[in-house]
């Protein structure tokens, strides 16, 4: 993020409010809140330069629990409000907190335009694959055949893949982490905060009331290393409980191979965060982890990062150029327009 200032000595406690945190006991939001509060003091930004904007949903209570400036806004419009704030106050470190329903459904249009404009903000999408606040309806990211209160015979909708959507909208920083891996989440948030441009971070978040255990296969010790692929820049794509599996590219087709069975780490795909084409393959590793047979692990980490001018900086340059060439405008003259009538 672009808010620069003299070094400040802050701790996680400085970012906690006196408000009682009121999520359901066991909700993954508690962990995400704790990791954000641990990361923000390390960024060297004065506390008064942070602003957190949320929409509607369980995740959107976030501003109440952060001792920063913030706004609990309206459904799906957090990205639009944050864009306006960043345009008017570019020195601020602006964070958007949203859920999969808030950002992918009613707010989907605003999401794609935030990404293409590339405002220098951090966009955290808490994905629990359910509508939690409204008591358990299926969401845009719910899996097919999901039985909920609004789909008693199973959902027939094809789910959104949030990272594929973000990449398709030309996002400049795309990553995934999860609530139950605090260290990985802290590292991902830190990377996102340092990126110049829109940082899109999907965070798998457990809703233990309406969708408990939906990401358990990626978090439990017995399965996480076989079902999760942790991306590291410049390193081969290796996974498995015994680090005995890898991903190689056969042309443009990824393949799962067993190391030592005719393949070594030298044969594997080396992760490059700046390769747009390979990032498109990675975001499509979105297999159902419960299906039988060979399938791809779900990647976590930074999928893609690139550099592109930020909207607020380009806007400021344009305004400066116009003032230089035409002088400052006259608001009264603008409002009166070119045609004025006097009524006697």
Short mmCIF file of C-alpha atoms in Angstrom, two decimals:
data_model
loop_
_atom_site.label_atom_id
_atom_site.label_comp_id
_atom_site.label_asym_id
_atom_site.label_seq_id
_atom_site.Cartn_x
_atom_site.Cartn_y
_atom_site.Cartn_z
CA UNK A 1 0.00 0.00 0.00
CA UNK A 2 1.08 3.54 -0.69
CA UNK A 3 0.56 5.30 2.65
CA UNK A 4 4.08 6.32 3.71
CA UNK A 5 5.10 7.92 6.99
CA UNK A 6 7.79 7.95 9.64
CA UNK A 7 8.25 4.61 11.44
CA UNK A 8 5.74 4.04 14.21
CA UNK A 9 5.79 1.56 17.08
CA UNK A 10 2.45 -0.21 17.15
CA UNK A 11 1.23 -3.61 18.35
CA UNK A 12 -1.78 -5.77 17.60
CA UNK A 13 -3.48 -4.36 20.72
CA UNK A 14 -3.39 -0.89 19.19
CA UNK A 15 -5.72 -2.13 16.45
CA UNK A 16 -8.24 -3.80 18.79
CA UNK A 17 -11.33 -1.89 19.92
CA UNK A 18 -13.31 -2.13 23.14
CA UNK A 19 -16.23 -3.64 21.23
CA UNK A 20 -17.26 -7.19 22.04
CA UNK A 21 -16.48 -9.36 19.01
CA UNK A 22 -19.84 -10.86 18.13
CA UNK A 23 -19.40 -13.64 15.63
CA UNK A 24 -20.59 -17.16 16.32
CA UNK A 25 -18.18 -19.04 18.63
CA UNK A 26 -15.75 -20.95 16.44
CA UNK A 27 -16.23 -18.75 13.36
CA UNK A 28 -13.18 -18.44 11.12
CA UNK A 29 -13.57 -14.66 11.14
CA UNK A 30 -11.91 -14.54 14.58
CA UNK A 31 -8.68 -15.89 13.16
CA UNK A 32 -8.72 -13.52 10.18
CA UNK A 33 -9.29 -10.56 12.51
CA UNK A 34 -6.34 -11.65 14.67
CA UNK A 35 -4.00 -11.99 11.69
CA UNK A 36 -4.95 -8.58 10.26
CA UNK A 37 -4.34 -7.01 13.68
CA UNK A 38 -0.91 -8.67 13.82
CA UNK A 39 0.09 -7.60 10.30
CA UNK A 40 -0.96 -3.95 10.35
CA UNK A 41 1.58 -2.84 13.01
CA UNK A 42 4.41 -4.23 10.84
CA UNK A 43 3.59 -2.07 7.82
CA UNK A 44 5.07 1.18 9.17
CA UNK A 45 1.84 3.11 8.59
CA UNK A 46 0.31 5.40 11.25
CA UNK A 47 -2.89 3.99 12.65
CA UNK A 48 -4.87 7.06 11.57
CA UNK A 49 -3.96 6.36 7.94
CA UNK A 50 -5.81 3.05 7.83
CA UNK A 51 -9.41 2.80 6.65
CA UNK A 52 -11.48 -0.38 6.46
CA UNK A 53 -14.59 -0.47 4.29
CA UNK A 54 -17.06 -3.35 4.40
CA UNK A 55 -20.36 -4.23 2.80
CA UNK A 56 -23.05 -6.47 4.29
CA UNK A 57 -22.56 -9.93 5.78
CA UNK A 58 -20.90 -11.59 8.74
CA UNK A 59 -17.44 -10.51 7.56
CA UNK A 60 -18.64 -6.93 7.22
CA UNK A 61 -18.73 -6.38 10.96
CA UNK A 62 -14.94 -6.14 10.66
CA UNK A 63 -14.70 -2.31 10.98
CA UNK A 64 -16.33 -2.43 14.42
CA UNK A 65 -13.48 -4.54 15.74
CA UNK A 66 -10.58 -2.60 14.20
CA UNK A 67 -9.35 0.55 15.93
CA UNK A 68 -9.01 2.42 12.64
CA UNK A 69 -11.19 4.61 10.52
CA UNK A 70 -13.81 2.61 8.68
CA UNK A 71 -17.30 2.29 7.29
CA UNK A 72 -19.88 -0.48 7.40
CA UNK A 73 -21.46 0.34 4.06
CA UNK A 74 -24.19 -1.24 1.93
CA UNK A 75 -24.61 -4.58 0.24
CA UNK A 76 -22.14 -5.14 -2.59
CA UNK A 77 -20.97 -1.52 -2.69
CA UNK A 78 -17.91 -1.63 -0.43
CA UNK A 79 -15.62 -1.64 -3.47
CA UNK A 80 -17.33 1.42 -4.97
CA UNK A 81 -17.16 3.36 -1.69
CA UNK A 82 -13.52 2.36 -1.16
CA UNK A 83 -12.71 3.50 -4.71
CA UNK A 84 -14.15 6.93 -3.99
CA UNK A 85 -12.25 7.17 -0.72
CA UNK A 86 -8.94 6.20 -2.35
CA UNK A 87 -9.50 8.68 -5.18
CA UNK A 88 -10.13 11.51 -2.70
CA UNK A 89 -7.51 10.47 -0.11
CA UNK A 90 -4.78 8.55 -1.98
CA UNK A 91 -2.43 8.68 1.03
CA UNK A 92 -4.67 6.32 3.01
CA UNK A 93 -4.15 2.57 3.33
CA UNK A 94 -7.60 1.33 2.31
CA UNK A 95 -8.75 -2.22 3.06
CA UNK A 96 -11.99 -3.75 1.77
CA UNK A 97 -13.56 -6.62 3.70
CA UNK A 98 -16.28 -8.61 1.97
CA UNK A 99 -17.80 -12.07 1.76
CA UNK A 100 -18.40 -14.39 -1.17
CA UNK A 101 -22.04 -13.31 -1.41
CA UNK A 102 -21.35 -9.61 -0.95
CA UNK A 103 -18.52 -9.49 -3.50
CA UNK A 104 -19.49 -12.18 -6.02
CA UNK A 105 -23.28 -11.71 -6.21
CA UNK A 106 -24.84 -8.29 -5.67
CA UNK A 107 -21.36 -6.72 -5.70
CA UNK A 108 -19.95 -8.71 -8.61
CA UNK A 109 -20.07 -5.83 -11.09
CA UNK A 110 -18.29 -3.49 -8.68
CA UNK A 111 -15.65 -6.16 -8.02
CA UNK A 112 -14.60 -6.51 -11.65
CA UNK A 113 -14.41 -2.76 -12.18
CA UNK A 114 -12.27 -2.26 -9.06
CA UNK A 115 -9.86 -4.85 -10.42
CA UNK A 116 -9.63 -3.40 -13.92
CA UNK A 117 -9.15 0.14 -12.59
CA UNK A 118 -6.42 -1.04 -10.22
CA UNK A 119 -6.93 1.25 -7.25
CA UNK A 120 -4.18 0.80 -4.69
CA UNK A 121 -6.33 -1.02 -2.12
CA UNK A 122 -6.43 -4.41 -0.41
CA UNK A 123 -9.53 -6.49 -1.13
CA UNK A 124 -10.10 -9.38 1.30
CA UNK A 125 -12.84 -11.81 0.27
CA UNK A 126 -13.93 -14.16 3.08
CA UNK A 127 -15.22 -17.21 1.22
CA UNK A 128 -17.27 -19.68 3.25
CA UNK A 129 -19.37 -20.88 0.30
CA UNK A 130 -22.63 -19.96 2.06
CA UNK A 131 -24.78 -17.00 3.08
CA UNK A 132 -24.18 -16.96 6.82
CA UNK A 133 -25.80 -13.72 7.99
CA UNK A 134 -29.11 -14.57 6.32
CA UNK A 135 -29.03 -18.06 7.78
CA UNK A 136 -27.67 -20.57 5.34
CA UNK A 137 -28.74 -20.03 1.75
CA UNK A 138 -26.42 -21.15 -1.04
CA UNK A 139 -24.01 -18.51 -2.35
CA UNK A 140 -22.30 -17.86 -5.72
CA UNK A 141 -19.36 -20.02 -4.60
CA UNK A 142 -21.39 -22.94 -3.21
CA UNK A 143 -20.62 -26.24 -4.91
CA UNK A 144 -23.09 -27.84 -7.30
CA UNK A 145 -25.85 -29.97 -5.69
CA UNK A 146 -25.50 -28.01 -2.43
CA UNK A 147 -28.58 -28.56 -0.25
CA UNK A 148 -29.53 -25.42 1.66
CA UNK A 149 -32.67 -23.64 2.82
CA UNK A 150 -33.00 -22.01 -0.59
CA UNK A 151 -31.99 -25.13 -2.56
CA UNK A 152 -33.75 -28.02 -0.77
CA UNK A 153 -33.21 -30.35 -3.74
CA UNK A 154 -29.64 -29.25 -4.39
CA UNK A 155 -28.21 -26.25 -6.20
CA UNK A 156 -28.05 -26.50 -9.99
CA UNK A 157 -25.87 -23.37 -10.25
CA UNK A 158 -22.28 -23.65 -11.44
CA UNK A 159 -20.10 -21.96 -8.77
CA UNK A 160 -17.89 -18.94 -9.26
CA UNK A 161 -14.14 -19.45 -9.13
CA UNK A 162 -13.18 -16.11 -7.50
CA UNK A 163 -9.51 -16.17 -8.53
CA UNK A 164 -10.35 -16.99 -12.16
CA UNK A 165 -12.78 -14.08 -12.12
CA UNK A 166 -10.11 -11.75 -10.68
CA UNK A 167 -7.54 -12.84 -13.24
CA UNK A 168 -10.07 -12.36 -16.05
CA UNK A 169 -10.69 -8.81 -14.83
CA UNK A 170 -6.94 -8.10 -15.10
CA UNK A 171 -6.25 -8.07 -11.38
CA UNK A 172 -2.64 -7.19 -10.58
CA UNK A 173 -2.25 -9.26 -7.37
CA UNK A 174 -4.15 -12.51 -6.89
CA UNK A 175 -3.72 -14.81 -3.90
CA UNK A 176 -5.47 -17.39 -1.73
CA UNK A 177 -5.05 -18.31 1.92
CA UNK A 178 -7.21 -19.71 4.73
CA UNK A 179 -8.34 -18.88 8.26
CA UNK A 180 -6.84 -22.01 9.85
CA UNK A 181 -3.30 -21.36 8.67
CA UNK A 182 -2.35 -18.20 10.59
CA UNK A 183 1.29 -18.05 9.48
CA UNK A 184 0.43 -18.44 5.80
CA UNK A 185 -2.37 -15.88 6.11
CA UNK A 186 -0.05 -13.35 7.76
CA UNK A 187 2.53 -13.81 5.00
CA UNK A 188 -0.15 -13.42 2.31
CA UNK A 189 -1.61 -10.27 3.91
CA UNK A 190 1.86 -8.75 4.19
CA UNK A 191 2.55 -9.43 0.52
CA UNK A 192 -0.83 -7.95 -0.41
CA UNK A 193 -0.23 -4.81 1.63
CA UNK A 194 3.11 -4.17 -0.06
CA UNK A 195 1.68 -4.53 -3.56
CA UNK A 196 1.11 -1.29 -5.49
CA UNK A 197 -2.37 -1.78 -6.93
CA UNK A 198 -5.49 -3.79 -6.14
CA UNK A 199 -4.60 -6.84 -4.05
CA UNK A 200 -7.28 -9.53 -4.32
CA UNK A 201 -6.99 -12.11 -1.54
CA UNK A 202 -9.48 -14.95 -1.29
CA UNK A 203 -9.54 -16.36 2.25
CA UNK A 204 -11.19 -19.72 2.89
CA UNK A 205 -13.23 -19.15 6.05
CA UNK A 206 -15.13 -21.77 7.96
CA UNK A 207 -18.78 -21.10 8.84
CA UNK A 208 -19.20 -23.61 11.62
CA UNK A 209 -22.95 -23.01 11.87
CA UNK A 210 -24.21 -23.28 8.29
CA UNK A 211 -21.32 -24.86 6.35
CA UNK A 212 -19.02 -26.45 8.89
CA UNK A 213 -15.99 -28.31 7.59
CA UNK A 214 -16.34 -27.31 3.95
CA UNK A 215 -12.58 -26.64 3.73
CA UNK A 216 -11.53 -29.24 6.31
CA UNK A 217 -9.77 -31.35 3.71
CA UNK A 218 -7.31 -28.47 3.19
CA UNK A 219 -6.72 -27.83 6.90
CA UNK A 220 -6.61 -31.22 8.64
CA UNK A 221 -3.16 -32.80 9.02
CA UNK A 222 -4.29 -36.11 7.55
CA UNK A 223 -5.26 -34.56 4.21
CA UNK A 224 -3.96 -30.97 3.89
CA UNK A 225 -0.59 -31.81 2.33
CA UNK A 226 -2.11 -34.15 -0.26
CA UNK A 227 -4.97 -31.80 -1.14
CA UNK A 228 -3.19 -28.44 -0.84
CA UNK A 229 -0.40 -27.07 -3.02
CA UNK A 230 1.61 -24.24 -1.46
CA UNK A 231 3.05 -21.90 -4.08
CA UNK A 232 6.53 -20.43 -3.56
CA UNK A 233 8.19 -18.14 -6.04
CA UNK A 234 10.99 -19.83 -8.00
CA UNK A 235 10.36 -23.25 -6.47
CA UNK A 236 8.95 -26.44 -8.01
CA UNK A 237 5.33 -27.38 -7.43
CA UNK A 238 5.78 -30.17 -4.88
CA UNK A 239 3.10 -31.46 -2.54
CA UNK A 240 2.08 -34.55 -0.61
CA UNK A 241 2.46 -35.65 3.01
CA UNK A 242 5.93 -36.95 2.22
CA UNK A 243 6.69 -34.30 -0.42
CA UNK A 244 6.58 -37.14 -2.93
CA UNK A 245 4.25 -35.63 -5.54
CA UNK A 246 4.65 -32.82 -8.02
CA UNK A 247 3.07 -30.96 -10.93
CA UNK A 248 4.76 -30.95 -14.31
CA UNK A 249 3.68 -29.36 -17.57
CA UNK A 250 3.19 -31.58 -20.58
CA UNK A 251 2.96 -28.78 -23.12
CA UNK A 252 0.19 -26.65 -21.60
CA UNK A 253 -1.39 -29.56 -19.74
CA UNK A 254 -0.50 -29.96 -16.05
CA UNK A 255 0.09 -33.48 -14.78
CA UNK A 256 0.45 -34.99 -11.32
CA UNK A 257 3.58 -37.13 -11.08
CA UNK A 258 5.19 -39.20 -8.34
CA UNK A 259 8.75 -38.19 -7.50
CA UNK A 260 11.24 -41.00 -7.68
CA UNK A 261 9.08 -42.91 -10.13
CA UNK A 262 10.85 -41.67 -13.23
CA UNK A 263 10.56 -38.02 -12.21
CA UNK A 264 12.62 -35.65 -10.07
CA UNK A 265 12.18 -32.05 -8.89
CA UNK A 266 14.08 -30.96 -12.02
CA UNK A 267 11.16 -32.16 -14.16
CA UNK A 268 8.56 -30.08 -12.33
CA UNK A 269 6.84 -26.80 -13.03
CA UNK A 270 8.72 -23.90 -11.40
CA UNK A 271 6.33 -21.33 -10.00
CA UNK A 272 6.62 -17.83 -11.49
CA UNK A 273 4.23 -15.26 -10.01
CA UNK A 274 4.74 -13.00 -13.02
CA UNK A 275 3.68 -15.51 -15.68
CA UNK A 276 0.13 -14.58 -16.66
CA UNK A 277 -0.42 -17.65 -18.83
CA UNK A 278 0.66 -20.15 -16.20
CA UNK A 279 -1.42 -18.28 -13.62
CA UNK A 280 -4.48 -19.03 -15.75
CA UNK A 281 -3.70 -22.73 -15.47
CA UNK A 282 -3.14 -22.48 -11.71
CA UNK A 283 -6.44 -20.74 -10.94
CA UNK A 284 -8.22 -23.51 -12.84
CA UNK A 285 -6.86 -26.18 -10.49
CA UNK A 286 -10.24 -26.16 -8.82
CA UNK A 287 -11.14 -29.83 -8.64
CA UNK A 288 -13.69 -31.21 -6.21
CA UNK A 289 -11.36 -32.60 -3.51
CA UNK A 290 -13.88 -35.27 -2.53
CA UNK A 291 -14.05 -36.99 -5.90
CA UNK A 292 -12.23 -40.28 -6.34
CA UNK A 293 -9.33 -40.88 -8.68
CA UNK A 294 -6.47 -38.58 -9.65
CA UNK A 295 -7.17 -34.89 -9.39
CA UNK A 296 -5.19 -31.72 -8.79
CA UNK A 297 -4.49 -30.24 -5.36
CA UNK A 298 -5.93 -26.81 -4.56
CA UNK A 299 -3.20 -24.10 -4.75
CA UNK A 300 -2.59 -21.56 -1.96
CA UNK A 301 -0.30 -18.54 -2.03
CA UNK A 302 0.36 -15.79 -4.57
CA UNK A 303 -0.79 -16.91 -8.02
CA UNK A 304 0.02 -13.75 -9.95
CA UNK A 305 1.51 -10.29 -9.49
CA UNK A 306 2.18 -7.61 -12.05
CA UNK A 307 2.74 -3.86 -12.19
CA UNK A 308 0.24 -1.46 -13.73
CA UNK A 309 -0.54 2.24 -13.09
CA UNK A 310 -3.03 2.85 -10.28
CA UNK A 311 -6.26 4.67 -11.03
CA UNK A 312 -5.92 7.34 -8.36
CA UNK A 313 -2.40 8.26 -9.50
CA UNK A 314 -3.46 8.53 -13.15
CA UNK A 315 -6.47 10.62 -12.14
CA UNK A 316 -4.30 13.03 -10.16
CA UNK A 317 -1.94 13.45 -13.14
CA UNK A 318 -4.85 14.10 -15.48
CA UNK A 319 -6.31 16.77 -13.17
CA UNK A 320 -2.90 18.41 -12.85
CA UNK A 321 -2.44 18.47 -16.63
CA UNK A 322 -5.87 20.02 -17.21
CA UNK A 323 -5.30 22.70 -14.56
CA UNK A 324 -1.93 23.50 -16.13
CA UNK A 325 -3.43 23.90 -19.60
CA UNK A 326 -6.80 25.47 -18.77
CA UNK A 327 -6.50 26.85 -15.26
CA UNK A 328 -8.71 26.06 -12.28
CA UNK A 329 -12.38 25.57 -13.02
CA UNK A 330 -15.30 27.68 -11.83
CA UNK A 331 -17.88 25.47 -10.11
CA UNK A 332 -20.66 28.10 -10.28
CA UNK A 333 -20.07 28.56 -13.99
CA UNK A 334 -20.15 24.81 -14.51
CA UNK A 335 -23.44 24.45 -12.65
CA UNK A 336 -25.05 27.31 -14.56
CA UNK A 337 -24.14 25.69 -17.87
CA UNK A 338 -24.12 27.42 -21.26
CA UNK A 339 -27.79 28.34 -21.40
CA UNK A 340 -29.42 30.38 -18.64
CA UNK A 341 -32.94 31.73 -18.50
CA UNK A 342 -34.23 34.52 -16.28
CA UNK A 343 -37.90 34.14 -15.37
CA UNK A 344 -39.62 37.45 -14.65
#
